[in-house]
mmCIF file of C-alpha atoms in Angstrom:
data_model
loop_
_atom_site.group_PDB
_atom_site.id
_atom_site.type_symbol
_atom_site.label_atom_id
_atom_site.label_comp_id
_atom_site.label_asym_id
_atom_site.label_seq_id
_atom_site.Cartn_x
_atom_site.Cartn_y
_atom_site.Cartn_z
ATOM 1 C CA MET F 1 -8.280 17.948 22.327
ATOM 2 C CA GLN F 2 -9.578 16.257 25.477
ATOM 3 C CA LEU F 3 -6.897 14.159 27.147
ATOM 4 C CA ASP F 4 -7.713 10.911 28.926
ATOM 5 C CA PHE F 5 -5.126 11.144 31.701
ATOM 6 C CA PRO F 6 -5.664 7.653 33.179
ATOM 7 C CA THR F 7 -5.085 6.169 29.709
ATOM 8 C CA LEU F 8 -1.988 8.322 29.302
ATOM 9 C CA GLY F 9 -0.798 7.061 32.661
ATOM 10 C CA ALA F 10 -1.319 3.462 31.576
ATOM 11 C CA VAL F 11 0.717 4.130 28.424
ATOM 12 C CA PHE F 12 3.449 5.634 30.585
ATOM 13 C CA MET F 13 3.546 2.529 32.803
ATOM 14 C CA LEU F 14 3.546 0.160 29.824
ATOM 15 C CA ASN F 15 6.366 2.024 28.073
ATOM 16 C CA THR F 16 8.412 2.096 31.248
ATOM 17 C CA ALA F 17 7.933 -1.656 31.773
ATOM 18 C CA ILE F 18 8.908 -2.453 28.180
ATOM 19 C CA PHE F 19 12.069 -0.351 28.230
ATOM 20 C CA THR F 20 13.007 -1.655 31.674
ATOM 21 C CA ALA F 21 12.987 -5.139 30.168
ATOM 22 C CA LEU F 22 14.890 -3.979 27.077
ATOM 23 C CA LEU F 23 17.657 -2.355 29.125
ATOM 24 C CA PHE F 24 18.120 -5.449 31.286
ATOM 25 C CA PHE F 25 17.993 -7.672 28.199
ATOM 26 C CA ALA F 26 20.651 -5.564 26.463
ATOM 27 C CA TRP F 27 22.809 -5.825 29.592
ATOM 28 C CA ALA F 28 22.337 -9.604 29.710
ATOM 29 C CA LEU F 29 23.637 -9.811 26.142
ATOM 30 C CA ASN F 30 26.580 -7.523 26.849
ATOM 31 C CA ARG F 31 27.657 -7.704 30.484
ATOM 32 C CA GLN F 32 30.654 -5.465 29.828
ATOM 33 C CA VAL F 33 28.391 -2.405 29.609
ATOM 34 C CA LYS F 34 27.377 -2.336 33.268
ATOM 35 C CA ALA F 35 25.666 1.022 32.811
ATOM 36 C CA LEU F 36 22.779 -0.761 31.091
ATOM 37 C CA ALA F 37 22.014 -2.650 34.311
ATOM 38 C CA TRP F 38 22.096 0.605 36.305
ATOM 39 C CA TRP F 39 19.782 2.344 33.859
ATOM 40 C CA GLY F 40 17.476 -0.680 33.793
ATOM 41 C CA LEU F 41 17.309 -0.510 37.595
ATOM 42 C CA ALA F 42 16.465 3.207 37.412
ATOM 43 C CA PHE F 43 13.541 2.436 35.095
ATOM 44 C CA LEU F 44 12.414 -0.368 37.400
ATOM 45 C CA LEU F 45 12.414 1.967 40.407
ATOM 46 C CA ILE F 46 10.316 4.468 38.450
ATOM 47 C CA LEU F 47 7.930 1.697 37.478
ATOM 48 C CA VAL F 48 7.485 0.493 41.065
ATOM 49 C CA GLY F 49 7.238 4.016 42.484
ATOM 50 C CA MET F 50 4.578 5.028 39.976
ATOM 51 C CA GLY F 51 2.854 1.687 40.491
ATOM 52 C CA LEU F 52 2.387 2.497 44.150
ATOM 53 C CA MET F 53 0.694 5.749 43.173
ATOM 54 C CA VAL F 54 -1.587 3.902 40.753
ATOM 55 C CA VAL F 55 -2.612 1.446 43.465
ATOM 56 C CA ALA F 56 -3.396 4.410 45.718
ATOM 57 C CA GLN F 57 -5.903 5.574 43.044
ATOM 58 C CA GLY F 58 -5.163 9.263 43.532
ATOM 59 C CA ALA F 59 -5.464 9.186 47.320
ATOM 60 C CA PRO F 60 -2.074 8.002 48.610
ATOM 61 C CA THR F 61 -1.403 7.688 52.306
ATOM 62 C CA LEU F 62 1.593 9.382 53.890
ATOM 63 C CA ALA F 63 3.368 6.012 53.986
ATOM 64 C CA THR F 64 2.757 5.557 50.258
ATOM 65 C CA LEU F 65 4.038 9.050 49.533
ATOM 66 C CA LEU F 66 7.152 8.389 51.624
ATOM 67 C CA VAL F 67 8.012 5.123 49.879
ATOM 68 C CA ALA F 68 6.951 6.094 46.345
ATOM 69 C CA ASN F 69 8.947 9.315 46.351
ATOM 70 C CA SER F 70 11.917 7.503 47.880
ATOM 71 C CA LEU F 71 11.865 5.139 44.913
ATOM 72 C CA LEU F 72 11.625 7.997 42.412
ATOM 73 C CA ILE F 73 14.517 9.891 44.020
ATOM 74 C CA ALA F 74 16.510 6.648 44.118
ATOM 75 C CA ALA F 75 15.780 6.202 40.390
ATOM 76 C CA TYR F 76 17.444 9.529 39.634
ATOM 77 C CA SER F 77 20.449 8.642 41.789
ATOM 78 C CA VAL F 78 20.784 5.233 40.090
ATOM 79 C CA LEU F 79 20.558 7.022 36.738
ATOM 80 C CA TYR F 80 23.569 9.060 37.841
ATOM 81 C CA GLY F 81 25.340 5.880 38.941
ATOM 82 C CA GLY F 82 24.759 4.454 35.461
ATOM 83 C CA CYS F 83 26.399 7.492 33.871
ATOM 84 C CA ARG F 84 29.469 7.023 36.065
ATOM 85 C CA ALA F 85 29.534 3.312 35.246
ATOM 86 C CA PHE F 86 29.339 4.174 31.552
ATOM 87 C CA ASN F 87 32.455 6.314 31.961
ATOM 88 C CA ALA F 88 34.151 3.504 33.935
ATOM 89 C CA ARG F 89 34.417 5.761 36.991
ATOM 90 C CA PRO F 90 34.022 4.611 40.598
ATOM 91 C CA ILE F 91 30.530 4.794 42.084
ATOM 92 C CA SER F 92 30.071 6.116 45.613
ATOM 93 C CA LEU F 93 27.076 4.438 47.214
ATOM 94 C CA PRO F 94 26.801 7.117 49.949
ATOM 95 C CA SER F 95 26.445 9.825 47.299
ATOM 96 C CA LEU F 96 23.737 7.791 45.561
ATOM 97 C CA GLY F 97 21.847 7.265 48.791
ATOM 98 C CA ALA F 98 22.190 10.846 50.037
ATOM 99 C CA GLY F 99 19.025 12.052 48.274
ATOM 100 C CA VAL F 100 16.847 9.328 49.785
ATOM 101 C CA VAL F 101 18.329 10.001 53.226
ATOM 102 C CA VAL F 102 17.527 13.715 52.926
ATOM 103 C CA TRP F 103 13.951 12.849 51.904
ATOM 104 C CA TRP F 104 13.418 10.503 54.858
ATOM 105 C CA VAL F 105 14.916 12.951 57.345
ATOM 106 C CA ALA F 106 12.843 15.864 56.049
ATOM 107 C CA PHE F 107 9.568 13.990 55.544
ATOM 108 C CA PRO F 108 8.280 14.128 59.153
ATOM 109 C CA PHE F 109 8.607 17.931 59.041
ATOM 110 C CA ILE F 110 6.967 18.460 55.634
ATOM 111 C CA SER F 111 4.434 15.620 55.509
ATOM 112 C CA ASP F 112 1.521 18.039 55.917
ATOM 113 C CA SER F 113 2.642 20.326 53.055
ATOM 114 C CA SER F 114 2.212 18.872 49.566
ATOM 115 C CA ALA F 115 3.859 21.953 48.016
ATOM 116 C CA THR F 116 6.978 21.585 50.159
ATOM 117 C CA ARG F 117 7.162 17.862 49.444
ATOM 118 C CA LEU F 118 6.961 18.539 45.733
ATOM 119 C CA VAL F 119 9.671 21.205 45.892
ATOM 120 C CA LEU F 120 12.040 18.933 47.817
ATOM 121 C CA THR F 121 11.582 15.941 45.506
ATOM 122 C CA SER F 122 11.999 18.240 42.497
ATOM 123 C CA VAL F 123 15.219 19.733 43.855
ATOM 124 C CA LEU F 124 16.719 16.307 44.653
ATOM 125 C CA SER F 125 15.685 14.865 41.286
ATOM 126 C CA ALA F 126 16.967 17.882 39.361
ATOM 127 C CA GLY F 127 20.257 17.695 41.261
ATOM 128 C CA TYR F 128 20.902 14.081 40.258
ATOM 129 C CA ALA F 129 19.834 14.772 36.651
ATOM 130 C CA LEU F 130 22.246 17.707 36.478
ATOM 131 C CA MET F 131 25.051 15.570 37.934
ATOM 132 C CA SER F 132 24.307 12.913 35.306
ATOM 133 C CA ALA F 133 24.534 15.439 32.469
ATOM 134 C CA TRP F 134 27.786 16.831 33.887
ATOM 135 C CA GLU F 135 29.223 13.321 34.207
ATOM 136 C CA LEU F 136 28.590 12.511 30.549
ATOM 137 C CA TRP F 137 29.863 15.880 29.350
ATOM 138 C CA ARG F 138 32.937 16.291 31.535
ATOM 139 C CA HIS F 139 34.207 12.755 32.092
ATOM 140 C CA ALA F 140 33.410 10.881 28.878
ATOM 141 C CA ARG F 141 36.218 8.470 27.978
ATOM 142 C CA HIS F 142 35.518 8.916 24.278
ATOM 143 C CA ARG F 143 33.188 11.495 22.798
ATOM 144 C CA LEU F 144 30.258 9.729 21.145
ATOM 145 C CA ALA F 145 27.567 11.210 18.920
ATOM 146 C CA SER F 146 24.839 9.897 21.226
ATOM 147 C CA HIS F 147 26.423 11.746 24.163
ATOM 148 C CA VAL F 148 24.945 15.016 22.911
ATOM 149 C CA ALA F 149 21.419 13.610 22.784
ATOM 150 C CA ALA F 150 21.772 12.083 26.272
ATOM 151 C CA ILE F 151 23.060 15.327 27.773
ATOM 152 C CA ILE F 152 20.223 17.325 26.188
ATOM 153 C CA LEU F 153 17.632 14.883 27.531
ATOM 154 C CA LEU F 154 19.161 14.936 31.010
ATOM 155 C CA LEU F 155 19.137 18.731 31.003
ATOM 156 C CA GLY F 156 15.511 18.433 29.932
ATOM 157 C CA LEU F 157 14.925 16.424 33.108
ATOM 158 C CA VAL F 158 16.510 19.237 35.097
ATOM 159 C CA GLY F 159 14.146 21.733 33.478
ATOM 160 C CA PHE F 160 11.138 19.457 33.956
ATOM 161 C CA ASN F 161 11.786 19.090 37.677
ATOM 162 C CA ALA F 162 12.354 22.816 38.027
ATOM 163 C CA LEU F 163 8.993 23.491 36.363
ATOM 164 C CA ARG F 164 7.048 20.927 38.339
ATOM 165 C CA GLY F 165 8.499 22.295 41.551
ATOM 166 C CA ALA F 166 7.569 25.832 40.577
ATOM 167 C CA LEU F 167 4.142 25.070 39.076
ATOM 168 C CA GLY F 168 3.065 22.380 41.515
ATOM 169 C CA PHE F 169 2.869 19.726 38.793
ATOM 170 C CA SER F 170 2.337 16.187 40.122
ATOM 171 C CA LEU F 171 2.667 13.126 37.906
ATOM 172 C CA ALA F 172 0.169 11.245 40.039
ATOM 173 C CA GLN F 173 -2.362 14.049 39.827
ATOM 174 C CA SER F 174 -1.986 14.586 36.079
ATOM 175 C CA LEU F 175 -1.748 10.991 34.947
ATOM 176 C CA TRP F 176 -4.238 9.193 37.163
ATOM 177 C CA ILE F 177 -6.848 11.613 38.503
ATOM 178 C CA ALA F 178 -9.892 12.162 36.318
ATOM 179 C CA GLY F 179 -10.729 15.727 37.178
ATOM 180 C CA PRO F 180 -9.388 19.304 37.190
ATOM 181 C CA VAL F 181 -5.614 19.562 36.899
ATOM 182 C CA PRO F 182 -3.289 22.562 37.035
ATOM 183 C CA PRO F 183 -2.755 24.539 33.775
ATOM 184 C CA GLY F 184 0.009 23.089 31.617
ATOM 185 C CA SER F 185 -0.196 19.660 33.239
ATOM 186 C CA GLY F 186 -1.501 18.077 30.037
ATOM 187 C CA ALA F 187 1.529 19.136 28.021
ATOM 188 C CA MET F 188 3.867 18.015 30.793
ATOM 189 C CA ALA F 189 2.075 14.693 31.111
ATOM 190 C CA ILE F 190 2.407 13.998 27.384
ATOM 191 C CA GLY F 191 6.043 15.077 27.510
ATOM 192 C CA ILE F 192 6.995 12.743 30.357
ATOM 193 C CA ALA F 193 5.015 9.851 28.833
ATOM 194 C CA THR F 194 7.028 10.122 25.609
ATOM 195 C CA PHE F 195 10.279 10.990 27.383
ATOM 196 C CA MET F 196 10.862 7.530 28.864
ATOM 197 C CA PRO F 197 11.075 5.676 25.507
ATOM 198 C CA THR F 198 13.282 8.452 24.113
ATOM 199 C CA ILE F 199 15.897 8.415 26.854
ATOM 200 C CA ALA F 200 15.887 4.603 26.966
ATOM 201 C CA PHE F 201 16.546 4.541 23.211
ATOM 202 C CA VAL F 202 19.417 7.007 23.646
ATOM 203 C CA PHE F 203 20.941 4.912 26.443
ATOM 204 C CA LEU F 204 20.774 1.815 24.242
ATOM 205 C CA SER F 205 22.353 3.788 21.400
ATOM 206 C CA MET F 206 25.148 4.977 23.683
ATOM 207 C CA ALA F 207 25.930 1.398 24.705
ATOM 208 C CA LYS F 208 25.944 0.242 21.069
ATOM 209 C CA GLU F 209 28.115 3.140 19.963
ATOM 210 C CA GLN F 210 30.548 2.576 22.819
ATOM 211 C CA ARG F 211 31.009 -1.095 21.893
ATOM 212 C CA GLU F 212 31.503 -0.192 18.223
ATOM 213 C CA ASP F 213 34.056 2.443 19.231
ATOM 214 C CA HIS F 214 35.818 -0.151 21.407
ATOM 215 C CA TYR F 215 36.076 -2.641 18.544
ATOM 216 C CA LYS F 216 37.234 0.065 16.146
ATOM 217 C CA ARG F 217 39.991 1.137 18.522
ATOM 218 C CA ALA F 218 40.952 -2.480 19.211
ATOM 219 C CA ALA F 219 41.414 -3.005 15.465
ATOM 220 C CA LEU F 220 44.049 -0.244 15.496
ATOM 221 C CA ILE F 221 46.011 -1.443 18.525
ATOM 222 C CA ASP F 222 48.738 -4.075 18.552
ATOM 223 C CA PRO F 223 47.473 -6.628 21.104
ATOM 224 C CA LEU F 224 50.937 -7.418 22.505
ATOM 225 C CA THR F 225 52.579 -4.016 22.944
ATOM 226 C CA ARG F 226 49.308 -2.023 23.303
ATOM 227 C CA ILE F 227 50.608 0.653 20.942
ATOM 228 C CA PRO F 228 49.206 1.487 17.470
ATOM 229 C CA ASN F 229 49.556 -1.238 14.853
ATOM 230 C CA ARG F 230 50.757 -0.855 11.251
ATOM 231 C CA ARG F 231 47.369 0.291 9.948
ATOM 232 C CA ALA F 232 46.937 2.906 12.678
ATOM 233 C CA PHE F 233 50.514 4.119 12.207
ATOM 234 C CA LEU F 234 50.141 4.595 8.447
ATOM 235 C CA GLU F 235 46.799 6.393 8.855
ATOM 236 C CA GLY F 236 48.177 8.652 11.587
ATOM 237 C CA ALA F 237 51.403 9.326 9.696
ATOM 238 C CA SER F 238 49.543 10.318 6.508
ATOM 239 C CA ALA F 239 47.246 12.639 8.483
ATOM 240 C CA LEU F 240 50.178 14.240 10.328
ATOM 241 C CA MET F 241 52.234 14.830 7.191
ATOM 242 C CA SER F 242 49.287 16.340 5.324
ATOM 243 C CA GLN F 243 48.976 18.865 8.148
ATOM 244 C CA GLN F 244 52.670 19.706 8.211
ATOM 245 C CA ARG F 245 52.795 20.702 4.519
ATOM 246 C CA GLU F 246 56.395 21.908 3.939
ATOM 247 C CA THR F 247 57.579 21.609 7.543
ATOM 248 C CA PRO F 248 60.433 19.099 8.006
ATOM 249 C CA THR F 249 59.144 15.714 9.160
ATOM 250 C CA SER F 250 61.266 12.733 10.117
ATOM 251 C CA CYS F 251 60.663 9.011 10.020
ATOM 252 C CA LEU F 252 62.455 6.761 12.514
ATOM 253 C CA LEU F 253 62.532 3.070 11.664
ATOM 254 C CA PHE F 254 63.549 0.687 14.463
ATOM 255 C CA ASP F 255 64.515 -2.976 14.252
ATOM 256 C CA LEU F 256 65.503 -5.001 17.327
ATOM 257 C CA ASP F 257 68.904 -6.607 16.773
ATOM 258 C CA ASN F 258 69.235 -10.396 16.575
ATOM 259 C CA PHE F 259 65.722 -10.867 17.889
ATOM 260 C CA LYS F 260 65.560 -14.476 16.724
ATOM 261 C CA GLN F 261 68.477 -15.240 19.047
ATOM 262 C CA ILE F 262 66.309 -14.103 21.955
ATOM 263 C CA ASN F 263 63.233 -16.153 21.086
ATOM 264 C CA ASP F 264 65.075 -19.387 20.398
ATOM 265 C CA PRO F 265 67.107 -19.840 23.607
ATOM 266 C CA TYR F 266 64.892 -17.937 26.068
ATOM 267 C CA GLY F 267 61.406 -18.628 24.709
ATOM 268 C CA HIS F 268 58.651 -16.463 23.295
ATOM 269 C CA LYS F 269 57.579 -15.110 26.706
ATOM 270 C CA VAL F 270 60.924 -13.368 27.069
ATOM 271 C CA GLY F 271 60.784 -12.195 23.447
ATOM 272 C CA ASP F 272 57.269 -10.853 23.899
ATOM 273 C CA HIS F 273 58.324 -8.983 27.016
ATOM 274 C CA VAL F 274 61.217 -7.407 25.121
ATOM 275 C CA LEU F 275 58.740 -6.151 22.510
ATOM 276 C CA GLU F 276 56.512 -4.767 25.261
ATOM 277 C CA ILE F 277 59.486 -2.940 26.783
ATOM 278 C CA PHE F 278 60.384 -1.304 23.490
ATOM 279 C CA GLY F 279 56.762 -0.343 22.833
ATOM 280 C CA SER F 280 56.639 1.347 26.230
ATOM 281 C CA ILE F 281 59.912 3.200 25.625
ATOM 282 C CA LEU F 282 58.684 4.381 22.225
ATOM 283 C CA SER F 283 55.412 5.715 23.641
ATOM 284 C CA ASP F 284 57.317 7.502 26.432
ATOM 285 C CA HIS F 285 59.695 9.225 24.010
ATOM 286 C CA VAL F 286 57.180 10.106 21.275
ATOM 287 C CA PRO F 287 54.073 11.289 23.183
ATOM 288 C CA GLY F 288 53.183 13.961 20.636
ATOM 289 C CA GLY F 289 54.100 12.084 17.482
ATOM 290 C CA VAL F 290 52.798 9.118 15.549
ATOM 291 C CA TYR F 291 54.326 5.723 16.244
ATOM 292 C CA GLY F 292 53.482 2.054 16.032
ATOM 293 C CA ARG F 293 54.572 -1.536 15.605
ATOM 294 C CA LEU F 294 54.853 -2.395 11.923
ATOM 295 C CA GLY F 295 55.156 -6.115 12.556
ATOM 296 C CA GLY F 296 57.524 -8.597 14.159
ATOM 297 C CA GLU F 297 60.370 -6.698 15.797
ATOM 298 C CA GLU F 298 60.025 -3.623 13.565
ATOM 299 C CA PHE F 299 58.660 -0.310 14.842
ATOM 300 C CA SER F 300 58.426 3.184 13.416
ATOM 301 C CA ALA F 301 57.678 6.775 14.392
ATOM 302 C CA ILE F 302 56.888 9.967 12.488
ATOM 303 C CA VAL F 303 57.933 13.129 14.327
ATOM 304 C CA CYS F 304 57.783 16.825 13.470
ATOM 305 C CA LEU F 305 61.542 17.325 13.844
ATOM 306 C CA ASP F 306 64.385 18.203 11.535
ATOM 307 C CA GLU F 307 67.185 15.747 10.817
ATOM 308 C CA ASP F 308 69.439 16.725 13.731
ATOM 309 C CA ASP F 309 66.696 16.708 16.368
ATOM 310 C CA ALA F 310 65.260 13.467 15.007
ATOM 311 C CA GLY F 311 68.700 11.885 15.203
ATOM 312 C CA ARG F 312 69.062 12.958 18.825
ATOM 313 C CA LEU F 313 65.638 11.555 19.664
ATOM 314 C CA ALA F 314 66.515 8.253 17.986
ATOM 315 C CA GLU F 315 69.746 8.126 19.973
ATOM 316 C CA HIS F 316 67.861 8.696 23.243
ATOM 317 C CA ILE F 317 65.493 5.843 22.399
ATOM 318 C CA ARG F 318 68.359 3.547 21.412
ATOM 319 C CA HIS F 319 70.255 4.306 24.625
ATOM 320 C CA SER F 320 67.167 3.892 26.845
ATOM 321 C CA PHE F 321 66.379 0.513 25.335
ATOM 322 C CA GLU F 322 69.961 -0.688 25.632
ATOM 323 C CA SER F 323 70.014 0.370 29.298
ATOM 324 C CA ILE F 324 66.658 -1.107 30.288
ATOM 325 C CA ALA F 325 66.486 -4.327 28.279
ATOM 326 C CA LYS F 326 69.485 -6.077 29.771
ATOM 327 C CA ILE F 327 67.679 -8.340 32.223
ATOM 328 C CA VAL F 328 64.251 -9.598 31.111
ATOM 329 C CA ARG F 329 62.297 -12.052 33.258
ATOM 330 C CA GLY F 330 65.459 -12.989 35.088
ATOM 331 C CA GLN F 331 67.356 -13.649 31.840
ATOM 332 C CA ARG F 332 70.319 -11.593 30.642
ATOM 333 C CA VAL F 333 69.546 -10.783 27.022
ATOM 334 C CA ASP F 334 71.449 -7.523 26.331
ATOM 335 C CA VAL F 335 69.108 -6.724 23.449
ATOM 336 C CA THR F 336 69.745 -3.611 21.325
ATOM 337 C CA VAL F 337 68.045 -1.743 18.494
ATOM 338 C CA SER F 338 69.225 -0.308 15.182
ATOM 339 C CA VAL F 339 67.612 2.852 13.825
ATOM 340 C CA GLY F 340 67.267 4.326 10.364
ATOM 341 C CA CYS F 341 66.281 7.983 10.111
ATOM 342 C CA ALA F 342 64.943 9.902 7.106
ATOM 343 C CA THR F 343 63.789 13.533 6.930
ATOM 344 C CA GLY F 344 61.805 15.392 4.283
ATOM 345 C CA ALA F 345 59.617 18.464 3.888
ATOM 346 C CA THR F 346 57.452 17.339 0.977
ATOM 347 C CA SER F 347 57.957 13.570 1.030
ATOM 348 C CA THR F 348 55.168 11.052 1.422
ATOM 349 C CA VAL F 349 55.032 8.485 4.213
ATOM 350 C CA LYS F 350 55.964 5.797 1.705
ATOM 351 C CA ASP F 351 59.015 7.778 0.567
ATOM 352 C CA LEU F 352 60.248 8.392 4.118
ATOM 353 C CA LEU F 353 59.759 4.751 5.086
ATOM 354 C CA ARG F 354 61.729 3.628 2.040
ATOM 355 C CA GLN F 355 64.580 6.044 2.808
ATOM 356 C CA ALA F 356 64.566 5.092 6.500
ATOM 357 C CA ASP F 357 64.659 1.422 5.536
ATOM 358 C CA THR F 358 67.764 2.032 3.445
ATOM 359 C CA ALA F 359 69.372 3.837 6.386
ATOM 360 C CA LEU F 360 68.365 0.975 8.696
ATOM 361 C CA TYR F 361 70.036 -1.520 6.346
ATOM 362 C CA ARG F 362 73.250 0.497 6.625
ATOM 363 C CA ALA F 363 72.917 0.570 10.419
ATOM 364 C CA LYS F 364 72.763 -3.225 10.435
ATOM 365 C CA ALA F 365 75.795 -3.404 8.154
ATOM 366 C CA GLN F 366 77.750 -1.126 10.498
ATOM 367 C CA GLY F 367 77.438 -3.577 13.368
ATOM 368 C CA ARG F 368 73.950 -2.808 14.714
ATOM 369 C CA ASN F 369 72.963 -0.789 17.816
ATOM 370 C CA VAL F 370 73.530 2.523 15.978
ATOM 371 C CA VAL F 371 71.466 5.345 14.482
ATOM 372 C CA VAL F 372 72.085 6.084 10.793
ATOM 373 C CA SER F 373 70.563 8.969 8.847
ATOM 374 C CA ALA F 374 69.485 8.532 5.215
ATOM 375 C CA SER F 375 71.508 11.624 4.288
ATOM 376 C CA ALA F 376 74.723 10.251 5.792
ATOM 377 C CA ARG F 377 77.267 8.853 3.383
#
């Protein structure tokens, strides 16, 4: 098959322009995903850099080569910046600009050697592509399915730049010069022309998947205390107990004492802060277990402990809360918590909650601010 490289180059430019617009448009619709703006800028830099080579019509001046390659190296660095932004990690502008600085410093010494220029741009581009892949693999906040595709494509960019540096492959030569080209350039040209839409699609998919993951997680978090809500607690508790099989598992059921007497005289801001305090104490004391706010002033935790150890843990939580929640927002509230504890090896979550609720009722009847086990009589 005879390839029309100028036409292939035009397709490359058109695709790049379209996906540049799509990335910026997606960012305009969802400003919270700042990575989309970074990736859109990377595509724009590629578009402008390649545009300069098109205008040069296969015979670029040294000034054109200097600027065009600066833009292409900057595109790779901005791509890396987008990956860091996607992971909500700080972006160091000096590290992004280092590649362009190296290119400008080295250019006067290598301007007469096209092979050396190509090797340097390939090394700098491959370096940023590798850093981008590492960023998504090592520092992802939440592992997404589209992460794998993005990492593979970025590693493909590393390989592409390694090959073009070794084989002397030039995009400008292969896409816009009608004449002899190095062996293998046709396959590389087709690959890079189809690569841009693919990686843009993956970036858009990553942004969509991240937002969906955010909303899914938000649906499982209590907005006030920032700990799991009732739905998340029940799902986590069922999963944990199915894993434990016949190992003793305990349910701790907490209810803040006389909470209505806090809200009425002191206001809901004080009451809300009391709930936040208890949520924080619970998360500190049960880092490896399942816990959550069931609603109102009621909380629960499922822990892989026998009855005695679970009772001691409940007592630690009760004491910590009593010690900390004395002065809230300048008001003396002296709030306490009652705890019901139930343990079983083959019980369901529903069974343990029911038994713990019975124990909690007895704790209230005994004067509150105590821990009562379901087995106690």
